[in-house]
Structure formats: C-alpha cells, structure tokens
Coordinates of C-alpha atoms and ligand atoms in Angstrom, one line a residue:
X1369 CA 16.3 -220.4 43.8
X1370 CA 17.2 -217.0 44.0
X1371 CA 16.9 -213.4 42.6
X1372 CA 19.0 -211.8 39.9
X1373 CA 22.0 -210.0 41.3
X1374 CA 21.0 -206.6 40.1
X1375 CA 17.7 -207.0 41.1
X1376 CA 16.0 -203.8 42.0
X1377 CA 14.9 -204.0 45.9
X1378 CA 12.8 -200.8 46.5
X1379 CA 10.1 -199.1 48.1
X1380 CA 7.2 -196.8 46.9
X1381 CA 5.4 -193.7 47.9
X1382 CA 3.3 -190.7 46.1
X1383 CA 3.6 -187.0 46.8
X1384 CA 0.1 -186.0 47.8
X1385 CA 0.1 -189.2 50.3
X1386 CA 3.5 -188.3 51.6
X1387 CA 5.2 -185.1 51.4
X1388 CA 2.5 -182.4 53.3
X1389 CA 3.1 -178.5 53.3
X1390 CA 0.4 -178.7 50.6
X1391 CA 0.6 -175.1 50.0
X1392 CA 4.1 -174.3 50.8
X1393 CA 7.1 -172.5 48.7
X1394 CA 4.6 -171.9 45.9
X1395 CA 3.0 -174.8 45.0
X1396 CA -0.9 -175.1 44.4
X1397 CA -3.8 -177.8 45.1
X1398 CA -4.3 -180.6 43.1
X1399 CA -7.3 -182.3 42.7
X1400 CA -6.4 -184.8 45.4
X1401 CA -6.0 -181.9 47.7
X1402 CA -9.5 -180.5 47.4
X1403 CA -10.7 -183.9 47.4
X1404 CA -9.0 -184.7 50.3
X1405 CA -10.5 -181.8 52.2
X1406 CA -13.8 -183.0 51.8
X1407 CA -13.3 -186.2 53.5
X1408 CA -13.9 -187.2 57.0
X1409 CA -10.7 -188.2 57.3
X1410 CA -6.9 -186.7 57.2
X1411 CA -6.7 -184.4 54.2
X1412 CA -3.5 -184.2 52.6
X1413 CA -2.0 -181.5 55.1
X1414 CA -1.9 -183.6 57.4
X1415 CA 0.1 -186.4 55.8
X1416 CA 3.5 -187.6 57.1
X1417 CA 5.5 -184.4 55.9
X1418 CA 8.4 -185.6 54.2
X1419 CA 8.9 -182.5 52.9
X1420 CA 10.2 -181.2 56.1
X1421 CA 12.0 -185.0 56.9
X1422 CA 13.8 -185.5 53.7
X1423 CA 16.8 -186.3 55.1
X1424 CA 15.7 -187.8 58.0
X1425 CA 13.3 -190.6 55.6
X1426 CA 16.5 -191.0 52.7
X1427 CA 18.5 -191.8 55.7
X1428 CA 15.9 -194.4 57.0
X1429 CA 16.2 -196.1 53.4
X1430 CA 20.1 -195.9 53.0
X1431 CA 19.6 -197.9 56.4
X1432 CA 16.9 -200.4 55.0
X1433 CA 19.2 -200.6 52.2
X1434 CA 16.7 -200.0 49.3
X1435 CA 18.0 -200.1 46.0
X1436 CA 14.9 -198.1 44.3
X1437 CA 13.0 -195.2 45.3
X1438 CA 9.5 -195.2 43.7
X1439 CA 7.7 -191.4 44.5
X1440 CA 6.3 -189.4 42.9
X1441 CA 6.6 -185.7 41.5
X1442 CA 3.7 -183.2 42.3
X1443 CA 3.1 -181.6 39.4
X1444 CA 2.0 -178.2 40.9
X1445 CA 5.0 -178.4 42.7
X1446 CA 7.1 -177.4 40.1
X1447 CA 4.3 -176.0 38.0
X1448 CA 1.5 -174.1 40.0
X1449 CA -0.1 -173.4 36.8
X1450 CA -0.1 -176.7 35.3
X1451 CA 1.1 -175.5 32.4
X1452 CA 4.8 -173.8 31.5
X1453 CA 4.0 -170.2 32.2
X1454 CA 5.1 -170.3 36.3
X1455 CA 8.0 -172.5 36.9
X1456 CA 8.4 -172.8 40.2
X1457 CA 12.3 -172.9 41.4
X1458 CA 11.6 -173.6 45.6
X1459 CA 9.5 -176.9 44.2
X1460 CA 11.8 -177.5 41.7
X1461 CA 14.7 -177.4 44.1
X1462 CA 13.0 -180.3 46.1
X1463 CA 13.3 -182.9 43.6
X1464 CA 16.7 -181.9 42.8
X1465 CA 18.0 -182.5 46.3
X1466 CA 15.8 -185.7 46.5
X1467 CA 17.3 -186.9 43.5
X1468 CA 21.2 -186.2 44.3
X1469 CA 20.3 -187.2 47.9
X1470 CA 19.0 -190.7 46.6
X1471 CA 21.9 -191.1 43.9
X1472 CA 24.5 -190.4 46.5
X1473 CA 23.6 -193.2 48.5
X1474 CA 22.9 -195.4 45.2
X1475 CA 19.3 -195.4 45.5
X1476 CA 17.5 -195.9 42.1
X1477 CA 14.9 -193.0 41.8
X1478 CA 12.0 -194.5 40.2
X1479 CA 9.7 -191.6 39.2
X1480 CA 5.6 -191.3 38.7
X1481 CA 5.2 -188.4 36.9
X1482 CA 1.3 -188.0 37.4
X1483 CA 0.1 -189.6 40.8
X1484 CA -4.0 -189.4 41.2
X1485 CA -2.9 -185.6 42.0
X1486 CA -3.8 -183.3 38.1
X1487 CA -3.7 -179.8 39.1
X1488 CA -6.7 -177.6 39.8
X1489 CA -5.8 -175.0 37.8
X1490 CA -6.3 -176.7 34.6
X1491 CA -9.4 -177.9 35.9
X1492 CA -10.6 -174.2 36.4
X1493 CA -8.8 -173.4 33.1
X1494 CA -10.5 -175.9 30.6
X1495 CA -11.8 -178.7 32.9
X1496 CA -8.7 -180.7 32.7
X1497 CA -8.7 -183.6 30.6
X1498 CA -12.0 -183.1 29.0
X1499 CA -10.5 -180.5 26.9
X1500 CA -7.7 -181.5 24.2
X1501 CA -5.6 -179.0 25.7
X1502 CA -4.4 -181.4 28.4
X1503 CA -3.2 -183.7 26.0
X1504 CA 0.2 -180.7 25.5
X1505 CA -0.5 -179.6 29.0
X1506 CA 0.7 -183.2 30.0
X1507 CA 3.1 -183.6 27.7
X1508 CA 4.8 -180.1 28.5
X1509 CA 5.2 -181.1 31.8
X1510 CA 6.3 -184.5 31.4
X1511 CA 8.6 -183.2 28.8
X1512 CA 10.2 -180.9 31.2
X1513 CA 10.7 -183.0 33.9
X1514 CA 12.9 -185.5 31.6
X1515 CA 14.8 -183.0 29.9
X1516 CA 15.7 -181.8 33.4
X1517 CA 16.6 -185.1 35.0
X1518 CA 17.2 -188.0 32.2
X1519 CA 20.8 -188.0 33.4
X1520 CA 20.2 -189.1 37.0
X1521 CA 16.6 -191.3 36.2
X1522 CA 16.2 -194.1 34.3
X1523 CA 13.2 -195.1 35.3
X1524 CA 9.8 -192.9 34.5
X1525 CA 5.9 -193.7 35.1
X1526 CA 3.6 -192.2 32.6
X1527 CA 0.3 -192.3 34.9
X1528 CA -0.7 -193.8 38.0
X1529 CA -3.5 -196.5 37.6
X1530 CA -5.6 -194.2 35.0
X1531 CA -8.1 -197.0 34.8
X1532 CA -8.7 -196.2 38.5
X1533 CA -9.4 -192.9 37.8
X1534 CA -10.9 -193.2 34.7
X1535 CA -13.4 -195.5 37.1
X1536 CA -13.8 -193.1 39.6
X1537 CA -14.0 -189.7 37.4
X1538 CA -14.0 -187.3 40.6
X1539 CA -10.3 -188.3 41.3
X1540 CA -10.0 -186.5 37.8
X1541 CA -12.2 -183.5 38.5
X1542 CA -15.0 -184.6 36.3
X1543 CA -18.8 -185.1 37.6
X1544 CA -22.2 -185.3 36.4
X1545 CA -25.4 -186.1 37.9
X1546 CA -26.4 -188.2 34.5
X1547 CA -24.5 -191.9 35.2
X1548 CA -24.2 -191.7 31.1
X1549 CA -22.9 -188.5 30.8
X1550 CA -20.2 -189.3 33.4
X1551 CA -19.5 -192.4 31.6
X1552 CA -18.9 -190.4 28.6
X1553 CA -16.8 -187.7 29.7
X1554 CA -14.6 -190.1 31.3
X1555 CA -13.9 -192.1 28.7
X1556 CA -13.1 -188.7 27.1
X1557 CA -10.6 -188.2 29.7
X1558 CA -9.3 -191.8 29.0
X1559 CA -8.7 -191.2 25.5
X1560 CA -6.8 -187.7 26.1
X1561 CA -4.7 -189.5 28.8
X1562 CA -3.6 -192.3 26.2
X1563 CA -2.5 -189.6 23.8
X1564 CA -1.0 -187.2 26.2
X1565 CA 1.0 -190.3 27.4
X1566 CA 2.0 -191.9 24.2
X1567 CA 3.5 -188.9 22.9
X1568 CA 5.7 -188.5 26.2
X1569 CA 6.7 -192.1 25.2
X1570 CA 7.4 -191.2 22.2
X1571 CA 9.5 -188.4 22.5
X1572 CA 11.8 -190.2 24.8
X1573 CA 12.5 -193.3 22.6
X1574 CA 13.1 -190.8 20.1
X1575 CA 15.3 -188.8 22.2
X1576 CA 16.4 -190.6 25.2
X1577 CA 16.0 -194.4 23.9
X1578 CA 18.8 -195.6 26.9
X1579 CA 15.4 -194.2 29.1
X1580 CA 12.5 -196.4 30.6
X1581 CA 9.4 -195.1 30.3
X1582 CA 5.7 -197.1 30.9
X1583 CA 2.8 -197.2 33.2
X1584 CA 2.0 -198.0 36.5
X1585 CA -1.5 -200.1 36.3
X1586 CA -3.4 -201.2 38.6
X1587 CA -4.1 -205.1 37.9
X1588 CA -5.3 -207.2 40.3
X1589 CA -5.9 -210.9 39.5
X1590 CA -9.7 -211.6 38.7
X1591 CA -10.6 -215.6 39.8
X1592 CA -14.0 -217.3 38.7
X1593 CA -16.0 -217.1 42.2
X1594 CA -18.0 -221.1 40.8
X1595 CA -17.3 -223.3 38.1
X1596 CA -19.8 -221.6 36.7
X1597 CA -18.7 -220.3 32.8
X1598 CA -20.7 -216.7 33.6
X1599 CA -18.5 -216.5 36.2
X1600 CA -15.5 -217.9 34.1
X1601 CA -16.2 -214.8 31.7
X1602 CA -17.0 -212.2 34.2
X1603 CA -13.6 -212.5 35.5
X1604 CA -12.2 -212.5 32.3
X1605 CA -14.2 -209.5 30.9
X1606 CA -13.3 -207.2 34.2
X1607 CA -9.7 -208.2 33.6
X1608 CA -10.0 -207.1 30.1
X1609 CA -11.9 -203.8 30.5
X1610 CA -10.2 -202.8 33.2
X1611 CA -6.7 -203.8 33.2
X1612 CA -5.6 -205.4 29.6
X1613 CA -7.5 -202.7 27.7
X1614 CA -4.7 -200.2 29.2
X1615 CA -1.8 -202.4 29.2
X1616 CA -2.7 -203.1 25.1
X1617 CA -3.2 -199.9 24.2
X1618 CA 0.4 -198.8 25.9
X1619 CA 2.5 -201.5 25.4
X1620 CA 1.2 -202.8 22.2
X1621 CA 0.2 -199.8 20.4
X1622 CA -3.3 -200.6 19.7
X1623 CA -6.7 -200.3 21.0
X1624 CA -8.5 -203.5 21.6
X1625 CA -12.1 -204.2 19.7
X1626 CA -13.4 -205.7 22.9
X1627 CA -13.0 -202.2 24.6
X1628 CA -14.3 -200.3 21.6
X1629 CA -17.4 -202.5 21.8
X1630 CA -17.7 -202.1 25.1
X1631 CA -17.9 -198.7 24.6
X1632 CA -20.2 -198.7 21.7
X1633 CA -22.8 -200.6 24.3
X1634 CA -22.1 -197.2 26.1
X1635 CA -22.7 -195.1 23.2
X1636 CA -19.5 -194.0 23.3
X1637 CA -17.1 -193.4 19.8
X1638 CA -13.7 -192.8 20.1
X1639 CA -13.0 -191.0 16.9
X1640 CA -9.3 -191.4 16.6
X1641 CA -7.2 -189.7 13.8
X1642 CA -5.1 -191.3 11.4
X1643 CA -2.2 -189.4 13.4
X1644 CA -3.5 -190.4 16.8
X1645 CA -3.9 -194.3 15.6
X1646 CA 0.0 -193.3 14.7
X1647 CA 1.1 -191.7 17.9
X1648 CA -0.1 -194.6 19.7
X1649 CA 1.5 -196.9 17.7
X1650 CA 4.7 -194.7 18.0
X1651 CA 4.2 -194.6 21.7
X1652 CA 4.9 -198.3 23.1
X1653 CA 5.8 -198.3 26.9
X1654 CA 9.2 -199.9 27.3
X1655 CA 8.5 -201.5 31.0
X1656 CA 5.4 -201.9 33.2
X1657 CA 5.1 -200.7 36.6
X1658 CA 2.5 -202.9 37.9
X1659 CA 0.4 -202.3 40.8
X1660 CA -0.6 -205.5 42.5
X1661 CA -2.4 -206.0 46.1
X1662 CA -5.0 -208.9 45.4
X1663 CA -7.3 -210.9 44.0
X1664 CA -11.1 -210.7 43.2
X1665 CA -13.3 -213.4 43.1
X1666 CA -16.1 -212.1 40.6
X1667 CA -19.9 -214.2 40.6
X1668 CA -22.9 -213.1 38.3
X1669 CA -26.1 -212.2 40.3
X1670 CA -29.4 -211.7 38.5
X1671 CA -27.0 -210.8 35.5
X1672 CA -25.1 -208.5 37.8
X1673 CA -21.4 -208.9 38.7
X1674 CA -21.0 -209.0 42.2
X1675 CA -17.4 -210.0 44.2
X1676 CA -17.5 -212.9 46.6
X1677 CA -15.6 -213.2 49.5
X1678 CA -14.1 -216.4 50.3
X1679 CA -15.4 -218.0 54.0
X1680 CA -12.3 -218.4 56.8
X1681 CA -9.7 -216.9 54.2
X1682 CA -7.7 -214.0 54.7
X1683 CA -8.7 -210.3 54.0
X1684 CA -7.4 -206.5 55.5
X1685 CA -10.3 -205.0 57.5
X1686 CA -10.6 -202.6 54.4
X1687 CA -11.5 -206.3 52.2
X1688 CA -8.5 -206.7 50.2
X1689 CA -7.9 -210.8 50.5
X1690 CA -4.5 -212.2 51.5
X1691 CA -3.4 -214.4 47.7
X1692 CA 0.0 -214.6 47.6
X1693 CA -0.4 -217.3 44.6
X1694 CA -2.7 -214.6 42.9
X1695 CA 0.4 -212.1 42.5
X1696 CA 2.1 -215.5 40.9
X1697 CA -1.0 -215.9 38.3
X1698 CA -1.0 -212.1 37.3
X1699 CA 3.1 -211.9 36.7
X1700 CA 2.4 -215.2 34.6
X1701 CA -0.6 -213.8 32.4
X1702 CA 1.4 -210.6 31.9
X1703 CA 4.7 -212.7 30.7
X1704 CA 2.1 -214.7 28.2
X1705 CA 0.3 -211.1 26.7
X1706 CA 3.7 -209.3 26.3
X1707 CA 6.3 -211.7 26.3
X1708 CA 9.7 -210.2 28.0
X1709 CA 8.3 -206.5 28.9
X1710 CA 10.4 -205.9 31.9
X1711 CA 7.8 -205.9 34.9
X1712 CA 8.4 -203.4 38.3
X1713 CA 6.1 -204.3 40.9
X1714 CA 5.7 -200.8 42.1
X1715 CA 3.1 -201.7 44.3
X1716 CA 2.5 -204.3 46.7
X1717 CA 1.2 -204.5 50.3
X1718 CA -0.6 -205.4 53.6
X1719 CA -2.6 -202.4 55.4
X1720 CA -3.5 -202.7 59.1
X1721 CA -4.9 -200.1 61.7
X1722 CA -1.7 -199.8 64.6
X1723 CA -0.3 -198.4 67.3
X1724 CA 2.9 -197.8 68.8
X1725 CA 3.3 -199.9 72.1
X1726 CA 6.8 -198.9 74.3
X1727 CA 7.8 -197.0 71.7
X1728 CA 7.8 -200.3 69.0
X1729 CA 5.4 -201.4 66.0
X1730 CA 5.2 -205.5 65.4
X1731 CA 3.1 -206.1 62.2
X1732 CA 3.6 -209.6 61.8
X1733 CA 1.0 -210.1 59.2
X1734 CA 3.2 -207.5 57.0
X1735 CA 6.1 -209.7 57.4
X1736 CA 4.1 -212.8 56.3
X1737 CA 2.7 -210.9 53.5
X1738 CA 6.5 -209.8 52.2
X1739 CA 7.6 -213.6 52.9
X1740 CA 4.9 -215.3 51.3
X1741 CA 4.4 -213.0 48.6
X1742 CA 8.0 -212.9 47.8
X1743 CA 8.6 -216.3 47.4
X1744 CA 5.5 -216.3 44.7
X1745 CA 7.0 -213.5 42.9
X1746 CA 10.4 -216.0 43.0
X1747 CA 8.8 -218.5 41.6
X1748 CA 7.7 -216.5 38.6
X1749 CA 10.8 -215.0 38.2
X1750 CA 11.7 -219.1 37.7
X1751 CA 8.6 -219.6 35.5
X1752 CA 10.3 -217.0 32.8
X1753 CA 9.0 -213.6 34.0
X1754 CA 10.7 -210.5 33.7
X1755 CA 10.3 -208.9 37.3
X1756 CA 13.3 -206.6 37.5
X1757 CA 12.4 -204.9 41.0
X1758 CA 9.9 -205.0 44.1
X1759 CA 8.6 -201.6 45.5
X1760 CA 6.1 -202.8 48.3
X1761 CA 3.6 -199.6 49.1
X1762 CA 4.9 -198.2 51.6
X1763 CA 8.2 -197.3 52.5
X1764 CA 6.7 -195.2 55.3
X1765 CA 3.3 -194.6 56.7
X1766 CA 1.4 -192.6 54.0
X1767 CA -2.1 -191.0 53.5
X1768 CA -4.3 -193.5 52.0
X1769 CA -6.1 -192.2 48.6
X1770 CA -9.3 -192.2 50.0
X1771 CA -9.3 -193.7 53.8
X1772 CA -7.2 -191.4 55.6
X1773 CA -3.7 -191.8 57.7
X1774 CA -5.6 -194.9 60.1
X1775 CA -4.8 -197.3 57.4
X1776 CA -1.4 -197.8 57.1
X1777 CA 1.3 -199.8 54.9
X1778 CA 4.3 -198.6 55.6
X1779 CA 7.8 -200.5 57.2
X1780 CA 8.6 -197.1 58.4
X1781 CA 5.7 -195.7 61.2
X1782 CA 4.7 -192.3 61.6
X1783 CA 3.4 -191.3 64.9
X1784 CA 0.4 -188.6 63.5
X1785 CA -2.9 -189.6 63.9
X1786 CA -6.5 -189.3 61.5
X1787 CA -7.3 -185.6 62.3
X1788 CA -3.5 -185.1 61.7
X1789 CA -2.5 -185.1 65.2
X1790 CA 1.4 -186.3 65.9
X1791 CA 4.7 -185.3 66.0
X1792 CA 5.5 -186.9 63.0
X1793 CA 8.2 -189.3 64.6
X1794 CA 9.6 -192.0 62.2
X1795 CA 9.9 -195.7 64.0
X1796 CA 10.9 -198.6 62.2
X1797 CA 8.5 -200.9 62.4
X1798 CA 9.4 -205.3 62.8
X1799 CA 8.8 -205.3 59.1
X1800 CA 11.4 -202.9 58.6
X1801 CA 14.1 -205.7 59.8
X1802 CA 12.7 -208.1 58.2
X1803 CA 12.5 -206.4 55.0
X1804 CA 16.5 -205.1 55.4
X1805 CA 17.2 -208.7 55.7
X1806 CA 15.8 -209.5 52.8
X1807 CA 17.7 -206.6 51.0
X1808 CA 21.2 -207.3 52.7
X1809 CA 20.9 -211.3 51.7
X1810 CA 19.5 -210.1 48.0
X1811 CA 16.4 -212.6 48.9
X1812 CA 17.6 -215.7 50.3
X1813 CA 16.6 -214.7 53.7
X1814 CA 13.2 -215.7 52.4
X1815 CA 14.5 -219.4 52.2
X1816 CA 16.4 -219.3 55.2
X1817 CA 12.7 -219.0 57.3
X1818 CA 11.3 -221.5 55.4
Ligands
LIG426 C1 -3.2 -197.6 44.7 C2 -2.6 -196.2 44.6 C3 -1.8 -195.8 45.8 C4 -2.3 -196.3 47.1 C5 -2.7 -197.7 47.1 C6 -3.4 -198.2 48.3 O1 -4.4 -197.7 44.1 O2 -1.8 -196.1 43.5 O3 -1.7 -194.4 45.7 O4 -3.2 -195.4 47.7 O5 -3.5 -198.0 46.0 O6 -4.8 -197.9 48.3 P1 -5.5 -197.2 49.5 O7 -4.7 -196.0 49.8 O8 -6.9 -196.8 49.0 O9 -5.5 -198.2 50.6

C-alpha cells in the first residue's frame, strides 16, 4: 500500500474555462470563445477570472499543497494571430509570472499547449486545420512556447482530447450541412493534427530529450452492456476508433489498419507521404496525459450502438456513471498496449450543481469520488502501472466546455453564477480538506478512512 514518494499530486484547469478577460491586453478569440457566445449558457467572459486572481488561486494551491499544476496556454494569448507575425508581450508576460509563481512555491507546471481553444484567425485565414498550413502554424507555436520555457517545464501536452474534437468538428471550426462531407473534413483535420503534433514531438526529443512531451486523450472505459458478443465488440470497436487509434498513432508511431478501414467504409484515404509515415514514426509521445471520468456501457440496437445506463447505479445529473473500478480497468489496458509509458491522469472528476450555504460548500459525493477512485488508481499503481501523478479536473470552479459555470468540479468554489453574475469569491470547498490531506499524508489518508 502506498504511493511513490515523488509522486506527482496535482490539479488541472484550461485557459478558456478559467482565466476570463477574453479580450484583454491583446489577445484574440478562439474558437471556443465564439462558440461559447452562442450558447445559452456562460460564455467564456464570464468564467472564473483567474487572470485577475492569479495570485490569489496559486496561493489557494501552495495551501492545498499541490505538487503539479496542469493549465493550459491560450494560444492567442501570446499569439493573436495564430501565427509568429504578432507576439504579444502583455500575454506573454502572464505565463511567465505563472510559471515563476508556481516554481517558487515548487509547484510542477504541467502545460496543455492546445486546449479545445485554435484561434479564429487562422480559421478566417485558411480555415484552420483543413488547410496544410496549420500543420507549421501549430508547430511554430508550440515550438516557441518550449524554446521559451523548457528550463522551468518538464511536462508538455501536445493536444487536448483531439478525438473529441475531431468528433465534434464545430469545436475545430469546421461545419457542413452534408453528414459525409463533415466526416471528411474532419478526418482531414485529424490527419493535419497528428502531423502538426508529431513534429513538435519530434523536435523536442531531438532537442530537449530530458523533456516530456505526449497527449492528453480522452479515454473512458467502454464495458459490454449484455453477454452478448455484438455488444462484446461494440465496446471494443468504440475503444478502438475512438481512443486506441490516437494513443497508437502517438505513442507507437503508426497508424492502425482498423482505423484506416474504418475510414475507407467512410470513403475516406489518408494519403500519407513517405516523409509523413516517417515523421510519425519520429514523433513517439514520451508520456500520456490521460483524461479519465467514466465508463460506458455500449448495447447494439437494430444494428445501432446505443449506451445503456445501469438501473440504481450512480451517475452525475449530466450522465456520467460513478466506476471507480472502471478507472482501474483503463490504467490496466493502457499498461498492456504500451508497456511502462509513464501515465498522468490529467483528468479526473465528479461534477454537481451547488451552492454556498453560510458561507461553506460540502460536496460529499466529490470526496467519495477522490477516495474511492484513488484507492483504484492504488491498486493499479500495485498491478504494475506507471501512474506518475493525479490532476483531478478541477482545481477551482471552471467553465464547462459546453454546459456553462452551473456544473461545477472544482475543490476550490467560485461564487459567479450561469449568466456570469458573482463576485468571483474563492471558497474552499469540504473537498478541498480532504484532498490537502491526502497531499500532506502522500495518500495514506486514503487508508486511514477506510
Ligand atoms: C474534458 C475536457 C475539459 C473539461 C472536461 C469536463 O473533455 O478536456 O476541458 O471540460 O472534459 O467536461 P465538461 O466541461 O463537458 O463537463
């Protein structure tokens, strides 16, 4: 029993969910910003300004005692163009004092570089990652962001769940009336993001190789629904198209033929180059972030895959089910794919709707989610798996991606409600203890409630 002594006890956040001042000191919209605006809920204006709290919210995690800092970096930030030709100094500035701020107080900045938020420019320019263009537009930026801060982060995130978006094509500015179509030009987008992302790889094992660098993928474990064998494959097909596909094609070099026949059903050809099957090959991710809230049950209706929810069991009021053993299953099917590849959990968490009540938050069914989650993710770290660090989403109250501020994850709450109403208060949460216990007694608090 136990965790590893340096074991990397964190917390995670993205920029468009968390920062605010959207259009402050220079920087531009993203695509999550215009999307944002067009919701019925909080746009990303309205989020829980950590721009403005910086201090205030590093403070908060020198008290929970975090270890790791996952964020991320908005890339029109620091360049409003997307591209090198504007680099903007007030944005830039930002994530230098972050950084030192969180290195002074031994925090581990773990850094997304590219968080659901591409910039609109490039969208207006060439339509983003359609065009080829992105593929240096990406790496540029990337590129510049670790030359600037290689010596102060170890840790670096290619792309944010990209199968996500590659799913949902509007979160990458690409839309079409024709289903096919869209099918099409997002897998176009898919292939330019594997390039764009293998050659960042690659140029930092060339030129940093003391560097981390992988992707954070969103993998959540896919369960038979019946005995049934359809239902048996369904799982494992939707585990493979959606989650291994990526995780192959970064970490092993190599695009699987399942995917390319699946896309060939599609009548889609990827026509790769001799020098892109190189580049990808060249461009094996180091680490996995892994993004992990749940588990699917997946059942075949009238040859359609449909999810099932389980009678009595546990789910969030948004559907996501309550499987602590599923986090277990997932850490243990990555250990057998890739043998040792360090695994971050970079996400990991319980969402609720809640309100302050004489000035506290209790979320007990976050602190049973941390407890009994934890102790799964012990046991696989006794099974043989590599987990080297826990960022639960969310250090503090956050935007969600698409369900605005009402759903919340954070340990830290933020008094600002749905049409962005607040004064932005921080208040530690019950889960906020808990989870500084857990820190302070490097896990065995865990065994201690037990
Ligand atoms: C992941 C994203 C996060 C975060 C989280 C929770 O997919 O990487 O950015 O949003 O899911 O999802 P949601 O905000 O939809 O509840």
């Amino acid at each position: 029993m136990g965790f590893p002594n340096n074991f990397l006890w964190g917390a995670s956040t993205s920029a468009f969910q968390v920062e605010s001042a959207v259009n402050e000191d220079g920087k531009t919209d993203s695509i999550a910003d215009v999307r944002s605006r067009k919701m019925s809920v909080a746009s990303t204006d309205m989020a829980s300004d950590e721009y403005h709290h910086l201090h205030e919210d590093i403070a908060l995690m020198k008290e929970l005692g975090l270890k790791a800092y996952r964020f991320s970096i908005s890339w029109t930030r620091v360049l409003p163009n997307g591209d090198l030709s504007v680099i903007n100094s007030k944005g830039l500035s930002y994530y230098q004092k972050m950084i030192k701020l969180l290195k002074d107080n031994q925090i581990e900045p773990i850094v997304t570089i590219y968080h659901f938020d591409y910039p609109m420019a490039l969208i207006k320019k060439y339509k983003g990652w359609l065009d080829p263009n992105s593929i240096n537009d990406y790496f540029n930026y990337a590129k510049f962001l670790i030359d600037q801060f290689h010596n102060q982060v170890k840790y670096w995130l290619t792309i944010n769940e990209q199968e996500v978006q590659v799913f949902n094509p509007n979160m990458l500015g690409i839309y079409d009336n024709n289903a096919s179509k869209l099918f099409e030009k997002a897998q176009t987008a898919n292939l330019n993001m594997y390039l764009g992302q293998a050659k960042i790889i690659k140029y930092v094992r060339e030129n940093y190789p003391n560097l981390k660098i992988g992707p954070a993928v969103s993998f959540p474990t896919y369960l038979p629904a019946t005995m049934a064998s359809e239902d048996a494959w369904a799982a494992k097909k939707q585990e493979n198209i959606f989650a291994f596909s990526l995780m192959d094609i970064v970490i092993r070099g190599k695009i699987p033929k399942l995917y390319l026949n699946w896309l060939q059903k599609h009548n889609v050809h990827w026509n790769l180059t001799i020098s892109d099957k190189k580049l990808l090959k060249q461009g094996k991710a180091n680490y996995l972030g892994l993004n992990w809230y749940t588990t699917q049950r997946l059942t075949v209706v009238d040859h359609k895959v449909k999810e099932v929810k389980i009678k009595n069991a546990k789910y969030t009021e948004w559907g996501w089910a309550y499987d602590p053993v599923g986090l277990r299953f997932a850490l243990n099917q990555i250990q057998e794919r890739y043998s040792d590849i360090p695994v971050i959990i970079t996400e990991c968490g319980w969402s609720e709707r809640e309100k302050l009540e004489n000035g506290q938050v209790h979320d007990p069914d976050r602190i049973n989610y941390l407890k009994d989650h934890l102790l799964q993710l012990n046991k696989a770290l006794h099974d043989g798996v590599n987990v080297i660090g826990f960022c639960p989403w969310s250090f503090i109250d956050l935007l969600s991606s698409h369900e605005g501020m009402a759903k919340r994850y954070g340990l830290v709450y933020v008094n600002v409600n749905d049409r962005g109403k607040g004064d932005r208060k921080r208040i530690k949460k019950d889960s906020f203890d808990y989870y500084r216990k857990i820190i302070e007694t490097n896990g065995q608090s865990l065994f201690e409630s037990n």
